[in-house]
PDB file of C-alpha atoms in Angstrom:
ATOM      1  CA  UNK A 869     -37.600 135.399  74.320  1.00 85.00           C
ATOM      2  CA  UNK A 870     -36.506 134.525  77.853  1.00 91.00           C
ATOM      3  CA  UNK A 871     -38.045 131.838  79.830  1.00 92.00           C
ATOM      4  CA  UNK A 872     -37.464 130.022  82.757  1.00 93.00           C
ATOM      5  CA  UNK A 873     -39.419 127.896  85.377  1.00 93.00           C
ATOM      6  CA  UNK A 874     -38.634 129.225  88.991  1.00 95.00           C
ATOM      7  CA  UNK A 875     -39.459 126.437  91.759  1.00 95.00           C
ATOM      8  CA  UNK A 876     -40.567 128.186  95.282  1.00 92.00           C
ATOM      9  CA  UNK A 877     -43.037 127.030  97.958  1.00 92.00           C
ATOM     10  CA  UNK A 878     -44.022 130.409  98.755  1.00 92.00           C
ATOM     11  CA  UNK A 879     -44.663 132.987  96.303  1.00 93.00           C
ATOM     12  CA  UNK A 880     -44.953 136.365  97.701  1.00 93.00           C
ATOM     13  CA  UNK A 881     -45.180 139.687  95.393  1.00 94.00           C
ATOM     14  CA  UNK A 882     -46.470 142.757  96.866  1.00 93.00           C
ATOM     15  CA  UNK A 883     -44.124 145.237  95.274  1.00 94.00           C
ATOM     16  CA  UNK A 884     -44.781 147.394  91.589  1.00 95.00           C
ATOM     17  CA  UNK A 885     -43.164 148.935  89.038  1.00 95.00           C
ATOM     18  CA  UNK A 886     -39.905 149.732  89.728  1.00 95.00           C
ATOM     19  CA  UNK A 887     -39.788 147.977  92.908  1.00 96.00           C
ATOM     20  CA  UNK A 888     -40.760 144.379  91.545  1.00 96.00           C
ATOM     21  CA  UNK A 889     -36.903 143.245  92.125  1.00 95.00           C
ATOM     22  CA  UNK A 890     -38.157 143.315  95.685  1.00 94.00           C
ATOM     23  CA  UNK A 891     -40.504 140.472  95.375  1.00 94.00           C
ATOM     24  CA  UNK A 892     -40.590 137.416  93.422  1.00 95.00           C
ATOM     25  CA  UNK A 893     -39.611 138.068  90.078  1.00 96.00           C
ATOM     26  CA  UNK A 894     -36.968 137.800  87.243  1.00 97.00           C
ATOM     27  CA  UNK A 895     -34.575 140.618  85.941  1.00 97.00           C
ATOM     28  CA  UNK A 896     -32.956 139.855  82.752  1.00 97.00           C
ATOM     29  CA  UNK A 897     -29.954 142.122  81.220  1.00 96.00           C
ATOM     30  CA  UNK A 898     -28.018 142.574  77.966  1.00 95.00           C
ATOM     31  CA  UNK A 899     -25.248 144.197  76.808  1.00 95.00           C
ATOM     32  CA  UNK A 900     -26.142 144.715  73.145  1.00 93.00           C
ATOM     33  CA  UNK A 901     -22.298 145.542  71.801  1.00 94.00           C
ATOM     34  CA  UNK A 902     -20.819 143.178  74.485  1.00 96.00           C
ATOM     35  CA  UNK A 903     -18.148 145.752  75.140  1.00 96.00           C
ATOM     36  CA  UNK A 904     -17.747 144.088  78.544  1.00 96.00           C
ATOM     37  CA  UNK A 905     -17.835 147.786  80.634  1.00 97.00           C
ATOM     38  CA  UNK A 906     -17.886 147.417  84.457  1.00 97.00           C
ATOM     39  CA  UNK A 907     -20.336 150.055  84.673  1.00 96.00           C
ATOM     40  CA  UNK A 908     -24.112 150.547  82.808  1.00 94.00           C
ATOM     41  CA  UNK A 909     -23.042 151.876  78.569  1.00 93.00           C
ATOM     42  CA  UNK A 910     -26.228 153.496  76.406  1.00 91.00           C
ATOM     43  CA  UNK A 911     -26.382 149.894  74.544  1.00 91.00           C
ATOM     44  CA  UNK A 912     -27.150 147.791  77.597  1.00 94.00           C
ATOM     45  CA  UNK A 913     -30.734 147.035  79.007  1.00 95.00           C
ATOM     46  CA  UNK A 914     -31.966 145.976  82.058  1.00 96.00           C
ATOM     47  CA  UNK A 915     -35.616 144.881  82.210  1.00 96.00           C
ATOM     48  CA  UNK A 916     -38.026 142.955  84.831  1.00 97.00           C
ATOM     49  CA  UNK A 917     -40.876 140.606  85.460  1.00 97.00           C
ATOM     50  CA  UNK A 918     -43.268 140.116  87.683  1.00 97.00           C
ATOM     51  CA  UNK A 919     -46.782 138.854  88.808  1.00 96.00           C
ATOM     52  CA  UNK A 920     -48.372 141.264  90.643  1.00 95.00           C
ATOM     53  CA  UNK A 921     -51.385 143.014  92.804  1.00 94.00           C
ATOM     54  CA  UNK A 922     -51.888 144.589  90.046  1.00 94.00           C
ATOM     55  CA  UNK A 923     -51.475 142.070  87.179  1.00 94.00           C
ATOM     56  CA  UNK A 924     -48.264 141.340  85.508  1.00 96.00           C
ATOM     57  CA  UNK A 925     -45.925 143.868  84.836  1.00 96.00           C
ATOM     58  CA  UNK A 926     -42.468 144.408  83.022  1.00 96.00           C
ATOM     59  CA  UNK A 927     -39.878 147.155  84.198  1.00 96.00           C
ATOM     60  CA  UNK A 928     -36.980 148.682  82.363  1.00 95.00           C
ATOM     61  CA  UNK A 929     -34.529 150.084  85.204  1.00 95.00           C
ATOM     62  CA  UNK A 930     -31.735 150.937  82.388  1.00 94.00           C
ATOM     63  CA  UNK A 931     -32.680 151.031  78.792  1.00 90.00           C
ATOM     64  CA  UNK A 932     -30.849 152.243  75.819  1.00 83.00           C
ATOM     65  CA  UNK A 933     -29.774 155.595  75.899  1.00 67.00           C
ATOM     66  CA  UNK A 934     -31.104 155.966  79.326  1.00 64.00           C
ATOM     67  CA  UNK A 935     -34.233 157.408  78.602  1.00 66.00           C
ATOM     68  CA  UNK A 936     -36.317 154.281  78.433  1.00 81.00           C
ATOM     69  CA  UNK A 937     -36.925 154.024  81.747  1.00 90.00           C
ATOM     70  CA  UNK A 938     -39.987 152.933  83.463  1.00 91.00           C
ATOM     71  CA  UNK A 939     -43.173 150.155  82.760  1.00 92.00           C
ATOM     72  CA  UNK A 940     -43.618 148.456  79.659  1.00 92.00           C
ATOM     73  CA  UNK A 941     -47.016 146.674  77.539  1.00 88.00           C
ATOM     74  CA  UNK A 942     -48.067 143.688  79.515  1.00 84.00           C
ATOM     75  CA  UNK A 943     -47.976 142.344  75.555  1.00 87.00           C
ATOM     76  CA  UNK A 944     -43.766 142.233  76.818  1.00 92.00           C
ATOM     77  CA  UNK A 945     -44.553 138.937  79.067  1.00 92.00           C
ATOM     78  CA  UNK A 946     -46.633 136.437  81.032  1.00 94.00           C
ATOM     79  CA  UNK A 947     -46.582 134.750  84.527  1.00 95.00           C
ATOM     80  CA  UNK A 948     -48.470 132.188  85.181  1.00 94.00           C
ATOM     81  CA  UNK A 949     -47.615 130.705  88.945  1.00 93.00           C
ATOM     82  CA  UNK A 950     -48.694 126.972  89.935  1.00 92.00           C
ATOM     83  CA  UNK A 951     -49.483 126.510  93.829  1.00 92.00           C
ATOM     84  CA  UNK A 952     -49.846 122.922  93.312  1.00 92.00           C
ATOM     85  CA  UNK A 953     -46.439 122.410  92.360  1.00 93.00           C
ATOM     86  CA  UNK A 954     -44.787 125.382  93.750  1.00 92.00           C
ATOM     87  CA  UNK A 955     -43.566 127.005  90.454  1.00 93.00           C
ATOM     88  CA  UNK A 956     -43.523 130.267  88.038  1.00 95.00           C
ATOM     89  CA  UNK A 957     -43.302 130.104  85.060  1.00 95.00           C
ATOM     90  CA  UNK A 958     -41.861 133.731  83.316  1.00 96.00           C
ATOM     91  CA  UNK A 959     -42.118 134.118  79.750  1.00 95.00           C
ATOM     92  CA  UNK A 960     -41.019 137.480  78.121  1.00 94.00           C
ATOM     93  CA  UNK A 961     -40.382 138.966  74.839  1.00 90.00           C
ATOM     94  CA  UNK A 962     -37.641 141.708  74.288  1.00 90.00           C
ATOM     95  CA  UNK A 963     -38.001 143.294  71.093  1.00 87.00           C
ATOM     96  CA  UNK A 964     -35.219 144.299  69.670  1.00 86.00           C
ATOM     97  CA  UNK A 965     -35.827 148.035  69.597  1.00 87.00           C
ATOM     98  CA  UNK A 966     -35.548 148.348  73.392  1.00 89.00           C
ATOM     99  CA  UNK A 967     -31.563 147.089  72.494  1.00 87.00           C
ATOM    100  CA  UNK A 968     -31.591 149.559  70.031  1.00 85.00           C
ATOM    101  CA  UNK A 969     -30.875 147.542  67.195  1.00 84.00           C
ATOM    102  CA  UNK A 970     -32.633 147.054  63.556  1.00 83.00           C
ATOM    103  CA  UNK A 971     -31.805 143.280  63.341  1.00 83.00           C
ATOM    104  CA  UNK A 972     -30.597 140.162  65.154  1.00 82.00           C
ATOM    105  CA  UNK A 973     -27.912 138.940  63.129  1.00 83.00           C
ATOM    106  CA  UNK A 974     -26.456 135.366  62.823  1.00 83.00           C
ATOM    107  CA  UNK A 975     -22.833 135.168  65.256  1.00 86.00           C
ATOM    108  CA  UNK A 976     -24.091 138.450  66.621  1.00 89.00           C
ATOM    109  CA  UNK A 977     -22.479 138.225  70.298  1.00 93.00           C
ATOM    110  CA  UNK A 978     -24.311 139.909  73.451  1.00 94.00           C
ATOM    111  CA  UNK A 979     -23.151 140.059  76.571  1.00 96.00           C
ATOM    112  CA  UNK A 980     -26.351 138.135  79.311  1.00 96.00           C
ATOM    113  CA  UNK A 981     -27.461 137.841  82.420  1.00 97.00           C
ATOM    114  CA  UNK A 982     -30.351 136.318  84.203  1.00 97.00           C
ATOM    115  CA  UNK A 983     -31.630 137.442  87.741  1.00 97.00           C
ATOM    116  CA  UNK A 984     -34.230 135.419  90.005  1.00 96.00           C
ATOM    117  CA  UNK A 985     -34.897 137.199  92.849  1.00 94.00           C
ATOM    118  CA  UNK A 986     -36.943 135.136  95.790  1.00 94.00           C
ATOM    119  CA  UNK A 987     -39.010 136.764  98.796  1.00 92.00           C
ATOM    120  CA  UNK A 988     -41.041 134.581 100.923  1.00 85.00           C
ATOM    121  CA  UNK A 989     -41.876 137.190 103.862  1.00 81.00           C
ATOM    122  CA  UNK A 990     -42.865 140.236 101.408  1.00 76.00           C
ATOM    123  CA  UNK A 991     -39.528 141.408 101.052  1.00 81.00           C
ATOM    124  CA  UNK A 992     -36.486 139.799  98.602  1.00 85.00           C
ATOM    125  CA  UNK A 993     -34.057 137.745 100.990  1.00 85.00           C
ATOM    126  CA  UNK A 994     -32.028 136.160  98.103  1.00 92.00           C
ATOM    127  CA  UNK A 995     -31.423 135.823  94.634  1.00 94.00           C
ATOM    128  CA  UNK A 996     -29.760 133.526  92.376  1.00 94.00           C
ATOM    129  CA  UNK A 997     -27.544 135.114  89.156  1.00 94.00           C
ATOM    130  CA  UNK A 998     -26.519 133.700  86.157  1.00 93.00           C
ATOM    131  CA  UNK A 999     -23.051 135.289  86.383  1.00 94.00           C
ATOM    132  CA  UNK A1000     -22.582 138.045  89.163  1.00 95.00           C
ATOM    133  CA  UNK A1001     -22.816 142.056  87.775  1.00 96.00           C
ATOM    134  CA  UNK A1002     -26.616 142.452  88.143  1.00 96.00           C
ATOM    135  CA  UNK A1003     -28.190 142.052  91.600  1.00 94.00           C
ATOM    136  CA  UNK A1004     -24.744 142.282  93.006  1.00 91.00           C
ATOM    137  CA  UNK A1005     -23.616 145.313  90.862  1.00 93.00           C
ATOM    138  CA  UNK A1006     -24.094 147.159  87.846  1.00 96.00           C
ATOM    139  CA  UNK A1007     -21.157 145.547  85.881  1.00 97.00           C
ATOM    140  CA  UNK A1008     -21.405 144.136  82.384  1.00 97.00           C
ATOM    141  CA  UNK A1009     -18.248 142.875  81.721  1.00 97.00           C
ATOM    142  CA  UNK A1010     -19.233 140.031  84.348  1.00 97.00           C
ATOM    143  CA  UNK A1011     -22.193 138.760  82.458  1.00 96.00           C
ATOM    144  CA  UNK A1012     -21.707 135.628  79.784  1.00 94.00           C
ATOM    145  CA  UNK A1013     -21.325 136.294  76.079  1.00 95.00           C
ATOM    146  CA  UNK A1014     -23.910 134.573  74.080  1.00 91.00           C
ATOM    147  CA  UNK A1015     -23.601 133.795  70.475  1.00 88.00           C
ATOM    148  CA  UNK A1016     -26.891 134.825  68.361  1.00 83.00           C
ATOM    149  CA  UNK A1017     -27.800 131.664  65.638  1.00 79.00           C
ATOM    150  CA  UNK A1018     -29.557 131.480  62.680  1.00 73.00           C
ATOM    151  CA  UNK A1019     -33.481 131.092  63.605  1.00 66.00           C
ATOM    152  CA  UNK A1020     -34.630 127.355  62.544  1.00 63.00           C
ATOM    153  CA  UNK A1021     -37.811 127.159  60.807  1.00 52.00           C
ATOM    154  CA  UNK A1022     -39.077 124.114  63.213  1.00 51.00           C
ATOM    155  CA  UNK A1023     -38.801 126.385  66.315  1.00 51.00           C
ATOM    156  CA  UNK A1024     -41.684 127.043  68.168  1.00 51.00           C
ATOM    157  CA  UNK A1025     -43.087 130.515  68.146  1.00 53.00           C
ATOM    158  CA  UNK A1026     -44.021 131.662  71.556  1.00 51.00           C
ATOM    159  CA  UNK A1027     -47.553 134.087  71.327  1.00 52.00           C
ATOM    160  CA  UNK A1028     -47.997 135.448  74.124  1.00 50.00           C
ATOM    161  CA  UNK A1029     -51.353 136.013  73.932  1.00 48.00           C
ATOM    162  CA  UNK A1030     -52.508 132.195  73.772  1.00 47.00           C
ATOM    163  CA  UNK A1031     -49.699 131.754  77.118  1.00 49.00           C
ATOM    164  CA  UNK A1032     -51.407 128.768  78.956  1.00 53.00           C
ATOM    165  CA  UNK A1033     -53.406 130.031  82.234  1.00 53.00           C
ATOM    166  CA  UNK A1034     -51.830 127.020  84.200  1.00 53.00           C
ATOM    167  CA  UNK A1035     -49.719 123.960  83.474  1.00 51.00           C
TER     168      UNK A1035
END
């Protein structure tokens, strides 16, 4: 799961599909083997969020292999955006099949990055990156490794069905 609580006085989304980056929204990419390329391997995945016209909706623009490409269940993540206090809250699940893996495994490293990309007047004019290689360029061996731990059994279980309508 990825979440993350965007503050932004003006939320503005008119884009869909594979144009979402243009509005606001998050991107979120992983490099499954970490091999640290500088371009886009098979094994990395680069997937979006955003509230939209049209509901919310989650976009792979590179997915393993290539050829998982395109929209995704809304059952992949929830928006849920608070006038009042000026923030979005994006919650999304990445299963691990879309990495192409059969497990998570514990000291498993990945290679991450995290994308928020801000539009006030209907089209993005910035964006804030975890490391640079996403919004700036297609280039993994930029993005953070992460170390995968053990799950704990008193972690909370996010369903994403039961995602609270406002907070």
């Amino acid at each position: 799961y990825v979440m993350c609580d965007v503050y932004d006085e003006f939320f503005a989304q008119t884009e869909s599909e594979g144009r979402i980056w243009n509005g606001d929204s998050i991107q979120v990419a992983i490099d499954a083997q970490n091999d640290k390329a500088n371009k886009y391997m098979p094994d990395d995945l680069e997937i979006g969020l955003a509230l939209t016209d049209y509901g919310v909706q989650t976009y792979v623009w590179h997915g393993v292999n290539d050829d998982a490409v395109g929209s995704r269940s809304p059952s992949y993540g929830n928006v849920v955006r608070s006038n009042e206090k000026s923030i979005t809250r994006y919650c999304m699940r990445i299963p691990k099949e879309e990495l192409g893996l059969k497990e998570f495994t514990e000291n498993m490293q990945v290679g991450f990055n995290l994308v928020i990309n801000d539009s006030d007047l209907n089209t993005r004019e910035g964006y804030a990156e975890f490391t640079a290689g996403t919004a700036s360029g297609k280039n993994p061996s930029l993005w953070y490794t992460f170390n995968l731990c053990r799950p704990e059994t008193n972690v909370i279980r996010l369903d994403m069905t039961v995602f609270p309508k406002s907070f």
